[in-house]
GROMACS .gro file of C-alpha atoms in nm:
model
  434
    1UNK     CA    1   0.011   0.910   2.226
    2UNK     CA    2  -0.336   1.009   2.188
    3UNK     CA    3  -0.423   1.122   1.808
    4UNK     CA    4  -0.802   1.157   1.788
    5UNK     CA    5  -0.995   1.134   1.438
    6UNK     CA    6  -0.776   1.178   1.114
    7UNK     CA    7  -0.841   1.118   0.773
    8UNK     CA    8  -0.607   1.027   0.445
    9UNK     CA    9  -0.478   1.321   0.298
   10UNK     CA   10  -0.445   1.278  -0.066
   11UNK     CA   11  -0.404   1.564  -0.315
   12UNK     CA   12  -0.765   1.496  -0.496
   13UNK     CA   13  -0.948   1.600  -0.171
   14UNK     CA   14  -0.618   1.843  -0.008
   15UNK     CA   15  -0.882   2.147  -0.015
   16UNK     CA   16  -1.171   1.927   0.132
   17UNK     CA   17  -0.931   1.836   0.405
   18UNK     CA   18  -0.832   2.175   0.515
   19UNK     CA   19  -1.197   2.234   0.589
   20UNK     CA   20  -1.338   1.937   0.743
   21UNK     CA   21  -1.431   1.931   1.106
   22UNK     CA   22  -1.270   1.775   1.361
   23UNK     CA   23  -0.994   1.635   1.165
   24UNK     CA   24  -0.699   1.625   1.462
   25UNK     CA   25  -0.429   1.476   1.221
   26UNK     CA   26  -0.359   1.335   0.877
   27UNK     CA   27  -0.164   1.029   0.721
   28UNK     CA   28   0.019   1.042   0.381
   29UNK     CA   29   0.181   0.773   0.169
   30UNK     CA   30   0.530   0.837   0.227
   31UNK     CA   31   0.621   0.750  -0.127
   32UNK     CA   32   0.405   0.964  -0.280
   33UNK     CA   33   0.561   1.331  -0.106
   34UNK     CA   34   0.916   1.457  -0.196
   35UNK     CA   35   1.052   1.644   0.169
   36UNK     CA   36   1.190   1.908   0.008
   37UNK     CA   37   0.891   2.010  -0.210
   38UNK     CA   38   0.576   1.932   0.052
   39UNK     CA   39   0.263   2.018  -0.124
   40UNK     CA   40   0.119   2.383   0.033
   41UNK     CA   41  -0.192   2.197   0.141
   42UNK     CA   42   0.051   1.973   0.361
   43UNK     CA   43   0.254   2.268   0.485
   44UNK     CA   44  -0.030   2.465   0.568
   45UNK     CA   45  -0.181   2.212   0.786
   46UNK     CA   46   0.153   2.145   0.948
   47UNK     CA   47   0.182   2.515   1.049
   48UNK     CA   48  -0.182   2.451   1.211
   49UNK     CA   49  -0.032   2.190   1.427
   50UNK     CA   50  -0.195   1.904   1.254
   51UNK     CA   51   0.036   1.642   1.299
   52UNK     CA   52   0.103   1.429   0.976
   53UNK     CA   53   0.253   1.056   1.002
   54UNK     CA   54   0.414   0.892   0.661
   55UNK     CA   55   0.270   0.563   0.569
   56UNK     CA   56   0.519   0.343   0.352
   57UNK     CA   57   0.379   0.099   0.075
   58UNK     CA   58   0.692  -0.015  -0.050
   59UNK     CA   59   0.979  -0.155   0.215
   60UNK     CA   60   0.850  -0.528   0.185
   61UNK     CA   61   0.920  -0.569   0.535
   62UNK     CA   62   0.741  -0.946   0.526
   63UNK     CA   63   0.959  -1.040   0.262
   64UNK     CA   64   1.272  -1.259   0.239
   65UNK     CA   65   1.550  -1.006   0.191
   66UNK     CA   66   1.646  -0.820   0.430
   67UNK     CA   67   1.484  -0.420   0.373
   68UNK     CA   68   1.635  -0.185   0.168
   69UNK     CA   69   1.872   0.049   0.321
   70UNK     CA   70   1.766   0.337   0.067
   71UNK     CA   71   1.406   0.265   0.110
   72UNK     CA   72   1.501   0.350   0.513
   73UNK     CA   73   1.667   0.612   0.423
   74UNK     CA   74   1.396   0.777   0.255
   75UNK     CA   75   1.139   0.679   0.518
   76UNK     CA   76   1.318   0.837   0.782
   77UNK     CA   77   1.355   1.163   0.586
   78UNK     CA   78   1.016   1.172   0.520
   79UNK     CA   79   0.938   1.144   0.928
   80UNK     CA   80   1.200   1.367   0.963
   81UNK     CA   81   1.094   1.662   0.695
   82UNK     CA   82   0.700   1.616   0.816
   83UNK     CA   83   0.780   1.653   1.195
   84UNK     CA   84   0.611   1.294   1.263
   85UNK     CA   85   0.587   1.127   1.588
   86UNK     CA   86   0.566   0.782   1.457
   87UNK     CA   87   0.562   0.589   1.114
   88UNK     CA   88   0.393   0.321   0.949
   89UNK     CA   89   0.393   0.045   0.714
   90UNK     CA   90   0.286  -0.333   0.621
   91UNK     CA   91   0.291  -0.633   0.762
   92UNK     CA   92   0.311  -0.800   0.370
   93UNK     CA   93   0.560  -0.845   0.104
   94UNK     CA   94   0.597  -0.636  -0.253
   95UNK     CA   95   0.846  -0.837  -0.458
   96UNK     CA   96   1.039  -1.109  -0.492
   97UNK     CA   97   1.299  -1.329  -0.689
   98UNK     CA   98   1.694  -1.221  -0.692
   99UNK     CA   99   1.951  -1.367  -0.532
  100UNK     CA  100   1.800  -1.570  -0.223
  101UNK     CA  101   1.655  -1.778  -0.572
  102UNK     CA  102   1.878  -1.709  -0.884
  103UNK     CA  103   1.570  -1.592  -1.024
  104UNK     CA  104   1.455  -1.238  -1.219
  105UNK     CA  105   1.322  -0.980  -0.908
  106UNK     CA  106   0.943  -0.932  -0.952
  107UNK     CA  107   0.754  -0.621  -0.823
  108UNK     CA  108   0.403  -0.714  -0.731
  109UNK     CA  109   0.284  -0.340  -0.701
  110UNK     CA  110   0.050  -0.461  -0.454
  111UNK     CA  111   0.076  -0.572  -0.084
  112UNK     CA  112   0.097  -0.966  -0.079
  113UNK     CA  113   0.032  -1.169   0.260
  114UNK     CA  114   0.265  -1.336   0.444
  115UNK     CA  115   0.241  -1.702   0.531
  116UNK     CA  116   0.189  -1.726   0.925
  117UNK     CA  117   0.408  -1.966   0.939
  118UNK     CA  118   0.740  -1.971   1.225
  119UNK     CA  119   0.995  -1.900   0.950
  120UNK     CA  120   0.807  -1.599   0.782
  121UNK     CA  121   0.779  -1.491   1.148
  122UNK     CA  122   1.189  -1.526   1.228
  123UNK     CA  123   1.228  -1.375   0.902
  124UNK     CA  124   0.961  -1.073   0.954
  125UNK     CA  125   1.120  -1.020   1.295
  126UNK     CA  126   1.481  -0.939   1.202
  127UNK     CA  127   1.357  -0.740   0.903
  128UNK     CA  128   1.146  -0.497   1.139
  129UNK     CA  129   1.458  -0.474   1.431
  130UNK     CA  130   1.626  -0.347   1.149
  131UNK     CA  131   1.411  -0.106   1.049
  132UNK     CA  132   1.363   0.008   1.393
  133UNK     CA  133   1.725   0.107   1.422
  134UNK     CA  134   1.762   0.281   1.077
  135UNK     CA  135   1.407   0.487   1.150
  136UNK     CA  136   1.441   0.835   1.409
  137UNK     CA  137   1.073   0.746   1.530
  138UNK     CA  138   0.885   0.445   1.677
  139UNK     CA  139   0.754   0.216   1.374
  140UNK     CA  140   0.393   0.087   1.362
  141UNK     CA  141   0.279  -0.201   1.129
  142UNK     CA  142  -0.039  -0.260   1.004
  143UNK     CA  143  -0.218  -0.585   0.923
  144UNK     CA  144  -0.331  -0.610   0.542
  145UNK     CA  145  -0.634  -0.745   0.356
  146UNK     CA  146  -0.606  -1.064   0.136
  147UNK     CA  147  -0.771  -1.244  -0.140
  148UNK     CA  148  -0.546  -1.594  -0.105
  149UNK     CA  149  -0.416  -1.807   0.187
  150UNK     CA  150  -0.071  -1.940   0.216
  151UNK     CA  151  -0.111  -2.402   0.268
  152UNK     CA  152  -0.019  -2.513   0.616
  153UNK     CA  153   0.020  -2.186   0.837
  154UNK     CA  154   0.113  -2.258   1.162
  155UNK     CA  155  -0.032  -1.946   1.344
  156UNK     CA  156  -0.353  -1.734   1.335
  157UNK     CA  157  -0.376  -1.404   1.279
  158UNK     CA  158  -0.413  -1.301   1.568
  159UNK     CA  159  -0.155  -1.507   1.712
  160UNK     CA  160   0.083  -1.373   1.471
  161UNK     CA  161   0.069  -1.026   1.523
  162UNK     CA  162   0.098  -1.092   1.911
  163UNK     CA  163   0.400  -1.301   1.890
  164UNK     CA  164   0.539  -1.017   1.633
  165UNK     CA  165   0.506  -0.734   1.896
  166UNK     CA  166   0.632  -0.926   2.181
  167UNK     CA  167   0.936  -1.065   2.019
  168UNK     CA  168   0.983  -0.663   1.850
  169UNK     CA  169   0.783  -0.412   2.061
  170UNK     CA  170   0.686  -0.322   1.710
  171UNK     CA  171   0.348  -0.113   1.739
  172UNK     CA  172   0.024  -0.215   1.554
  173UNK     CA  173  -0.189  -0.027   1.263
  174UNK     CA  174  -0.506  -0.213   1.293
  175UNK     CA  175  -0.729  -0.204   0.960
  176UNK     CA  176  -1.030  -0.270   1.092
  177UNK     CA  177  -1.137  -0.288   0.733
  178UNK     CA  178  -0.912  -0.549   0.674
  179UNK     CA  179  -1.022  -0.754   0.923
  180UNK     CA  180  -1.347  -0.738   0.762
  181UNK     CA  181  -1.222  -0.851   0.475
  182UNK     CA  182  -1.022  -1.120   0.603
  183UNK     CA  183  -1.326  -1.219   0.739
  184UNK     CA  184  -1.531  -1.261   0.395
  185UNK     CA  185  -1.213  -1.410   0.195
  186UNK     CA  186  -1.049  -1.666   0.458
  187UNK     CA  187  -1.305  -1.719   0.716
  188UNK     CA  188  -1.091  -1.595   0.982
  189UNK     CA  189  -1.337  -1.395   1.278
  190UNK     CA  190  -1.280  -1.056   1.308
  191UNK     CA  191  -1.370  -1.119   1.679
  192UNK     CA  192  -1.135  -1.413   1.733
  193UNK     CA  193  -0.822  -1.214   1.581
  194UNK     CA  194  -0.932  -0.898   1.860
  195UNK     CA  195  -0.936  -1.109   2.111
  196UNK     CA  196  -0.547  -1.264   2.079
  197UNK     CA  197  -0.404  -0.896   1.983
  198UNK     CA  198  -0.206  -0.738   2.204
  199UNK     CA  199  -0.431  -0.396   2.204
  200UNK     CA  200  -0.210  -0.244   2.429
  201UNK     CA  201   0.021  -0.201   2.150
  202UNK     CA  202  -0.217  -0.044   1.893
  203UNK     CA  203  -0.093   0.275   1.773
  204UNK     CA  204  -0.363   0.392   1.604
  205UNK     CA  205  -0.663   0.244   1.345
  206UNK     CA  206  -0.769   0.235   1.021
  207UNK     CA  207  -1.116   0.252   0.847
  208UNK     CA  208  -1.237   0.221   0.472
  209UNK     CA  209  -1.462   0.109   0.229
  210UNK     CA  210  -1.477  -0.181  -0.014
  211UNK     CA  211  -1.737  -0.400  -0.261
  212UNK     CA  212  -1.825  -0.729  -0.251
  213UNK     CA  213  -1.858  -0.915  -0.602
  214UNK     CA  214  -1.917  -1.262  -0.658
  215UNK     CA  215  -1.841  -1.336  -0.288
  216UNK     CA  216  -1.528  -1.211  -0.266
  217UNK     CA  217  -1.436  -0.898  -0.059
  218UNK     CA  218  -1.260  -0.622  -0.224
  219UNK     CA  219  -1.095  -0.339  -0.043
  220UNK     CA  220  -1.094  -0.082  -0.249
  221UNK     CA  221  -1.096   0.242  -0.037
  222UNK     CA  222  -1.326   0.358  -0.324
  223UNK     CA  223  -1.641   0.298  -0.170
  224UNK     CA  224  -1.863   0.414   0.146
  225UNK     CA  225  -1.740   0.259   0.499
  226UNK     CA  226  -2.013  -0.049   0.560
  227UNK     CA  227  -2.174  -0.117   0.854
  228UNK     CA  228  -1.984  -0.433   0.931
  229UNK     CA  229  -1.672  -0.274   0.940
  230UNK     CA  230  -1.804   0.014   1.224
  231UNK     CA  231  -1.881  -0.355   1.376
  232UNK     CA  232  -1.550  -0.428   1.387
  233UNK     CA  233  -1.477  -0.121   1.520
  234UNK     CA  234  -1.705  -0.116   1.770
  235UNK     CA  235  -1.621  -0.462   1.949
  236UNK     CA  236  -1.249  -0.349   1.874
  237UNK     CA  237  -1.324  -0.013   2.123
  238UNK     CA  238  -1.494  -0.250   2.369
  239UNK     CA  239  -1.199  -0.401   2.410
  240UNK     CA  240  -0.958  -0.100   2.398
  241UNK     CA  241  -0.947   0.299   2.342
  242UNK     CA  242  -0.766   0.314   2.032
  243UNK     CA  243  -0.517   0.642   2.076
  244UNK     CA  244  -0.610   0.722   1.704
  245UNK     CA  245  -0.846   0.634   1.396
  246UNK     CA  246  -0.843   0.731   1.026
  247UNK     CA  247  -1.051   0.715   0.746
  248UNK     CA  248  -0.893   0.578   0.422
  249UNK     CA  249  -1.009   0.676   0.075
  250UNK     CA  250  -0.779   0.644  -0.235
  251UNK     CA  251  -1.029   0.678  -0.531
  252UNK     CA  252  -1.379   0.797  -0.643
  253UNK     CA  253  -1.371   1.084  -0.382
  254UNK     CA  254  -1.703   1.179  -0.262
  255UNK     CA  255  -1.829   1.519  -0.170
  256UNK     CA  256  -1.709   1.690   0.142
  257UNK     CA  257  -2.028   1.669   0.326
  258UNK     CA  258  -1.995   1.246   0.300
  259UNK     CA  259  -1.636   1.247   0.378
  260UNK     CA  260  -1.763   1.499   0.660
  261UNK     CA  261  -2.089   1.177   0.746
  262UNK     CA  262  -1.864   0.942   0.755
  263UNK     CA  263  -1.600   1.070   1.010
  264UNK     CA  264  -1.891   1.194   1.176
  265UNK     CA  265  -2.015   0.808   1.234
  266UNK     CA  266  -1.622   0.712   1.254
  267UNK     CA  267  -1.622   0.927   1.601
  268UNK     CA  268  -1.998   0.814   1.731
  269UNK     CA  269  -1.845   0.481   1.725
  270UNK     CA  270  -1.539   0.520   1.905
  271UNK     CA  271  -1.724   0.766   2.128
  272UNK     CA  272  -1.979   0.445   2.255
  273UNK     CA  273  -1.915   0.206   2.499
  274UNK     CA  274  -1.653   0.142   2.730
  275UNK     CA  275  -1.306   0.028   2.762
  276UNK     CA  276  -1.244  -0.251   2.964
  277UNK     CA  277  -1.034  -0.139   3.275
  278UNK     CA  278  -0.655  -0.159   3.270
  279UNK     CA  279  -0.656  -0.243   2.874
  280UNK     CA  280  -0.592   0.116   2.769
  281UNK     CA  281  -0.386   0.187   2.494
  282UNK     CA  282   0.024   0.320   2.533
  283UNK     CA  283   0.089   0.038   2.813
  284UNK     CA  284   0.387  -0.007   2.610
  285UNK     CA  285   0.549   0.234   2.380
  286UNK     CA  286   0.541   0.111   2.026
  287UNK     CA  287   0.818   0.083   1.817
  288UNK     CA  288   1.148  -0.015   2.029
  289UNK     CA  289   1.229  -0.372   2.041
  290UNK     CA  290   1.270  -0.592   2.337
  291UNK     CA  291   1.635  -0.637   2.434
  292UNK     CA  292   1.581  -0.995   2.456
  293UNK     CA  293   1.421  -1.015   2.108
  294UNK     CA  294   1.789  -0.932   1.908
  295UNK     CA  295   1.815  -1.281   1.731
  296UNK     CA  296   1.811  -1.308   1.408
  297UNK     CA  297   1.663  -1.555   1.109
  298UNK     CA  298   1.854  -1.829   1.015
  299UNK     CA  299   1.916  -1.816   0.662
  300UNK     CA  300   1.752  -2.145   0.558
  301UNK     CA  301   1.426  -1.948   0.682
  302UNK     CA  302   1.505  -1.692   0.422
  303UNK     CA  303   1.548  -1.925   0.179
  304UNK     CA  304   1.241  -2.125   0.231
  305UNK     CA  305   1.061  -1.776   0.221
  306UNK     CA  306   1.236  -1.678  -0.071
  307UNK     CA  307   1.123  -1.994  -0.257
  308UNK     CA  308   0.778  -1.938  -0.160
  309UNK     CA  309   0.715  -1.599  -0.224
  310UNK     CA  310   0.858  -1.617  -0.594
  311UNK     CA  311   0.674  -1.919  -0.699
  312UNK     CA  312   0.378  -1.737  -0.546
  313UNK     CA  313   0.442  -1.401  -0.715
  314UNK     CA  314   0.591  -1.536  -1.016
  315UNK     CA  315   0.249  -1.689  -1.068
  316UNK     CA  316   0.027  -1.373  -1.014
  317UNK     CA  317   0.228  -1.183  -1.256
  318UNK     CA  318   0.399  -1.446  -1.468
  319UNK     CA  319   0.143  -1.689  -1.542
  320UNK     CA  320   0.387  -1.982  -1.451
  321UNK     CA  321   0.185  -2.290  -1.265
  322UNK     CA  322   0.017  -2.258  -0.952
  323UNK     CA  323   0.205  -2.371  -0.638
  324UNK     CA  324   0.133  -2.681  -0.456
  325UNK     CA  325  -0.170  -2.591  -0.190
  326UNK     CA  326  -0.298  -2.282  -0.343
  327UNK     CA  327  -0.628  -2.199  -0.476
  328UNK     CA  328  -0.601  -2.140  -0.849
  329UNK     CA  329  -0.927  -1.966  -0.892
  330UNK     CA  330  -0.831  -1.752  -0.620
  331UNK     CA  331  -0.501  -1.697  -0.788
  332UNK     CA  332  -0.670  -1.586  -1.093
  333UNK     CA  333  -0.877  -1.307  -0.900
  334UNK     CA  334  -0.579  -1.210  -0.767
  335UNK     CA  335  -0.357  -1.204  -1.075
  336UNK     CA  336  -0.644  -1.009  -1.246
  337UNK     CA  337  -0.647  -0.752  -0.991
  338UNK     CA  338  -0.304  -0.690  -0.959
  339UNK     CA  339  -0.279  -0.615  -1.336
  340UNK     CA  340  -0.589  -0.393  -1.293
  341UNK     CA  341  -0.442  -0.220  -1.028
  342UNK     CA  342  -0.103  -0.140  -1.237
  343UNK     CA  343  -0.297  -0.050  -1.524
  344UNK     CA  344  -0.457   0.210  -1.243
  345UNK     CA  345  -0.140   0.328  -1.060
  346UNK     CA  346   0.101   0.395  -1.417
  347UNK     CA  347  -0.240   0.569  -1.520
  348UNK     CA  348  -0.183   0.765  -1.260
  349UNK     CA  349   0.178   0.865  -1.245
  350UNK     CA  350   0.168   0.907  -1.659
  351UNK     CA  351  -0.159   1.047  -1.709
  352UNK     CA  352  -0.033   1.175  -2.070
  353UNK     CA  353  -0.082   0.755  -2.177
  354UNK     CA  354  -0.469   0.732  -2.132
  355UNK     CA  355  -0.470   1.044  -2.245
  356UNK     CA  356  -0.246   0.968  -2.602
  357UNK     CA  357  -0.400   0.615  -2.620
  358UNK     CA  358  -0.786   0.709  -2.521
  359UNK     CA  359  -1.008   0.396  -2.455
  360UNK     CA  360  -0.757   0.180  -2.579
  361UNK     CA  361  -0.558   0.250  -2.319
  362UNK     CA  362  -0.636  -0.006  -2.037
  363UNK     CA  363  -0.664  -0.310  -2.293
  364UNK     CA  364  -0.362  -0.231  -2.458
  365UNK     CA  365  -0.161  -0.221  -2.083
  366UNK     CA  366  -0.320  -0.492  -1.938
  367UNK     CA  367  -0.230  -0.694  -2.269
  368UNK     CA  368   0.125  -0.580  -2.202
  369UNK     CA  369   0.067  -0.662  -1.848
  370UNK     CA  370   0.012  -1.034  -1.899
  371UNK     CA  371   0.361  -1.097  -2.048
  372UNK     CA  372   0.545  -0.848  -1.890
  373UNK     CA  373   0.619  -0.837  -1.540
  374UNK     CA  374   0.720  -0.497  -1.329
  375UNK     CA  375   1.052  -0.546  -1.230
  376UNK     CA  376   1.078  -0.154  -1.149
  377UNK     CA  377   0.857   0.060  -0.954
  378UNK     CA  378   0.549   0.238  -1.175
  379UNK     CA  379   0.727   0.537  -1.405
  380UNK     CA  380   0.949   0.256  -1.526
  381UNK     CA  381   0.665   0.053  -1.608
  382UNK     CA  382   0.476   0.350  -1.808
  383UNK     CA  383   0.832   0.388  -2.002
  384UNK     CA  384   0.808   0.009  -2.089
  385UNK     CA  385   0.469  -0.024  -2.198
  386UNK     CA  386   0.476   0.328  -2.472
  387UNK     CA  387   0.811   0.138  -2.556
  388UNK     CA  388   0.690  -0.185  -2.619
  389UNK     CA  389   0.356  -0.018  -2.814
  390UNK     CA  390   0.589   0.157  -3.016
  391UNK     CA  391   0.837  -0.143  -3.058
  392UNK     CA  392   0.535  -0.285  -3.222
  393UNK     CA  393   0.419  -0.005  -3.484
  394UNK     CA  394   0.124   0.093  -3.243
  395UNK     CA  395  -0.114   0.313  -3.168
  396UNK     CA  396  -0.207   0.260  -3.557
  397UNK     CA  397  -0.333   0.582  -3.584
  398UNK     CA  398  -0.019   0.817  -3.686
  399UNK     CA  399  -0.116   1.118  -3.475
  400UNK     CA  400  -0.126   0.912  -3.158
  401UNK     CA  401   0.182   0.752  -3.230
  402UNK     CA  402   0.428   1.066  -3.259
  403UNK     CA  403   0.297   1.219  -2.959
  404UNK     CA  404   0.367   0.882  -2.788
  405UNK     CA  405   0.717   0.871  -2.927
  406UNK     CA  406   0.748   1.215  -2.789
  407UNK     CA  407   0.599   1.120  -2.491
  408UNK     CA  408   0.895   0.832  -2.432
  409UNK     CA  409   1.237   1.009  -2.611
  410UNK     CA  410   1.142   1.310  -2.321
  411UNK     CA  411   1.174   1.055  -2.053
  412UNK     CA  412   1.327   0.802  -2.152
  413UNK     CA  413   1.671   1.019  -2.271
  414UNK     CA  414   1.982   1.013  -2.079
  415UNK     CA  415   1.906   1.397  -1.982
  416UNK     CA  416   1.587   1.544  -1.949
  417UNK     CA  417   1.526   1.818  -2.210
  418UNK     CA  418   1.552   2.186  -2.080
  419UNK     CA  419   1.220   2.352  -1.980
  420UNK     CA  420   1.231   2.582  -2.315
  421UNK     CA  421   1.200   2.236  -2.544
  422UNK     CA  422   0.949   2.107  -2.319
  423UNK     CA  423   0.738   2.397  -2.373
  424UNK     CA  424   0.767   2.376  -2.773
  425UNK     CA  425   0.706   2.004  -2.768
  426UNK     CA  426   0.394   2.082  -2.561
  427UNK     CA  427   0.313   2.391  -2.805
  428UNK     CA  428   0.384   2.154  -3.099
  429UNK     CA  429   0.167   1.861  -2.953
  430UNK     CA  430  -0.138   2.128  -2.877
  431UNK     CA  431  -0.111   2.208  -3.241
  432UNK     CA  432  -0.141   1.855  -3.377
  433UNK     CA  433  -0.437   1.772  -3.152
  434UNK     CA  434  -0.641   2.061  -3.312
   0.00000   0.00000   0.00000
């Protein structure tokens, strides 16, 4: 399936999108659209015959449980509602704890690696087979960028993802990006990973942007595309024509013209060299598993992962010890940037709390962060923290407060209040801010 050169669509830059050149398609994060309510920017683009393809954060296919069926559910409508030919998601895990471990569940709000390890693979396996069959469309999975390594993996990369596809006929998302970053963090070769994929089975590609600070690789999608990563690209097209590739960028938006530049150099790459003969993309179609490939985990696999993953998460968002064979200071740049990521995304979803709290916003969450995990998904979170500020007598100053306990009782009561007591809360609140 041949997609060309597409870019993120996100609402911040829906207007930018709708008049950039040579955009052929778009991705959106699944969670983030409702298929009932599709934002007009979306719509009008579909009715253009761009062709839009949902990318899920949030099914935890590389963790121990088994996926949601809900979460499925949703995905599929999404595909479904947006016309999509394929969907996409993570080769990572989001939470962990519950019954595999008679432990609290954790949310990281973040994608977390998976240990290349046999069992995480068994494990990873069954989870995507079952997602295949609950999804109307073939399912691509994309490989994610990490800060930590898991002790004693048995498999690189590379060798991973390869034994993933051929035991699942799962497609790939490459992040070139992420390789990059992989690169920087963990040593591992961008080049040595490319050359044990199976790029027949690439689906499509991602690009993006990211910092380096104090040696340490941060993808951000907030920042320029570097050269390295066109690098990547570059040996990756040598190797392969890759049916699709997108341009990621979540935050800081730039003008159109450099959004314009950089799919502009995005396409010059891809555009150079050649494709080695008989290594073309869509040998195989993505997304339907191999007949012989229908075995599933045992469940001590799951329970090893389960262990695992919990004392791992439980000590990025916990603060409980460090597990055996991990790096602790790299622990502690992760933990940090988890909670700085939260503090972003309910920021985001609640906009009214930086706006109540003003610069004391992001000390006061991230305080709250450190001794309370999410255990919920990000609106729950924002109801917790104004609960537990309020719990607590704060924001001291009195004005702040009541619009902050207004704020909460709106969503936090059994029943929403009707529009017409919305509106004279908000009247009421516009008053006091004068």
């Amino acid at each position: 399936m041949e997609l060309g050169i597409g870019i993120g669509w996100r609402p911040e830059i829906a207007d930018a999108v709708e008049q950039l050149p040579g955009v052929d398609w778009v991705e959106v994060v699944a969670e983030n659209i409702c298929p009932g309510h599709l934002p007009a920017a979306l719509t009008r683009l579909r009715s253009r015959g761009t062709r839009i393809i949902p990318h899920g954060v949030s099914l935890g296919l590389g963790g121990a449980d088994r996926p949601s069926q809900q979460r499925l559910a949703d995905l599929a409508e999404r595909a479904t509602a947006l016309g999509a030919p394929l969907v996409t998601e993570h080769i990572a895990f989001v939470r962990a704890g519950g019954v595999l471990t008679a432990s609290p569940q954790l949310e990281a709000g973040h994608l977390l690696p998976v240990p290349r390890t046999w069992d995480a693979l068994k494990v990873l396996c069954e989870n995507v087979r079952i997602a295949q069959d609950s999804l109307p469309v073939p399912l691509a999975l994309e490989n994610i960028a990490a800060l930590i390594s898991w002790p004693d993996e048995e498999l690189t990369e590379g060798q991973f993802l390869a034994e993933l596809v051929d035991r699942t006929g799962v497609g790939l998302l490459i992040d070139v990006a992420n390789l990059h970053t992989n690169h920087v963090n963990r040593g591992e070769h961008p080049v040595k990973a490319l050359d044990e994929l199976p790029v027949e089975a690439i689906a499509y590609v991602h690009v993006a942007g990211g910092i380096e600070r104090d040696g340490i690789w941060h993808d951000t999608h907030a920042h320029p595309v570097t050269q390295p990563v066109l690098d990547i690209l570059s040996a990756l097209r040598d190797r392969v024509t890759p049916p699709g590739v997108l341009l990621e960028r979540d935050d800081d938006f730039p003008p159109a013209e450099e959004l314009a530049a950089e799919l502009t150099a995005i396409r010059t790459t891809v555009g150079a060299g050649t494709a080695p003969a008989g290594r073309g993309a869509g040998a195989n179609e993505p997304g339907r598993a191999h007949p012989q490939a229908r075995g599933g985990a045992d469940p001590g696999a799951r329970e090893r992962l389960a262990l695992g993953q919990a004392a791992l998460l439980s000590a990025l968002v916990a603060g409980t010890p460090t597990p055996e064979g991990f790096d602790s200071r790299r622990l502690r740049v992760q933990s940090r940037a988890l909670a700085a990521k939260r503090a972003d995304v309910v920021a985001k979803v609640a906009p009214e709390l930086p706006e109540i709290l003003g610069r004391g916003y992001r000390d006061a969450f991230l305080a709250y962060a450190k001794s309370r995990p999410m255990q919920s998904g990000y609106r729950r979170d924002a109801l917790d923290f104004a609960e537990q500020l309020l719990i607590a007598g704060r924001p001291e100053d009195e004005t702040a407060r009541r619009l902050l306990t207004r704020w909460w009782e709106e969503r936090a009561a059994p029943h929403p209040p009707r529009r017409a007591t919305r509106l004279v809360r908000a009247a009421r609140a516009a008053l006091t801010r004068r």
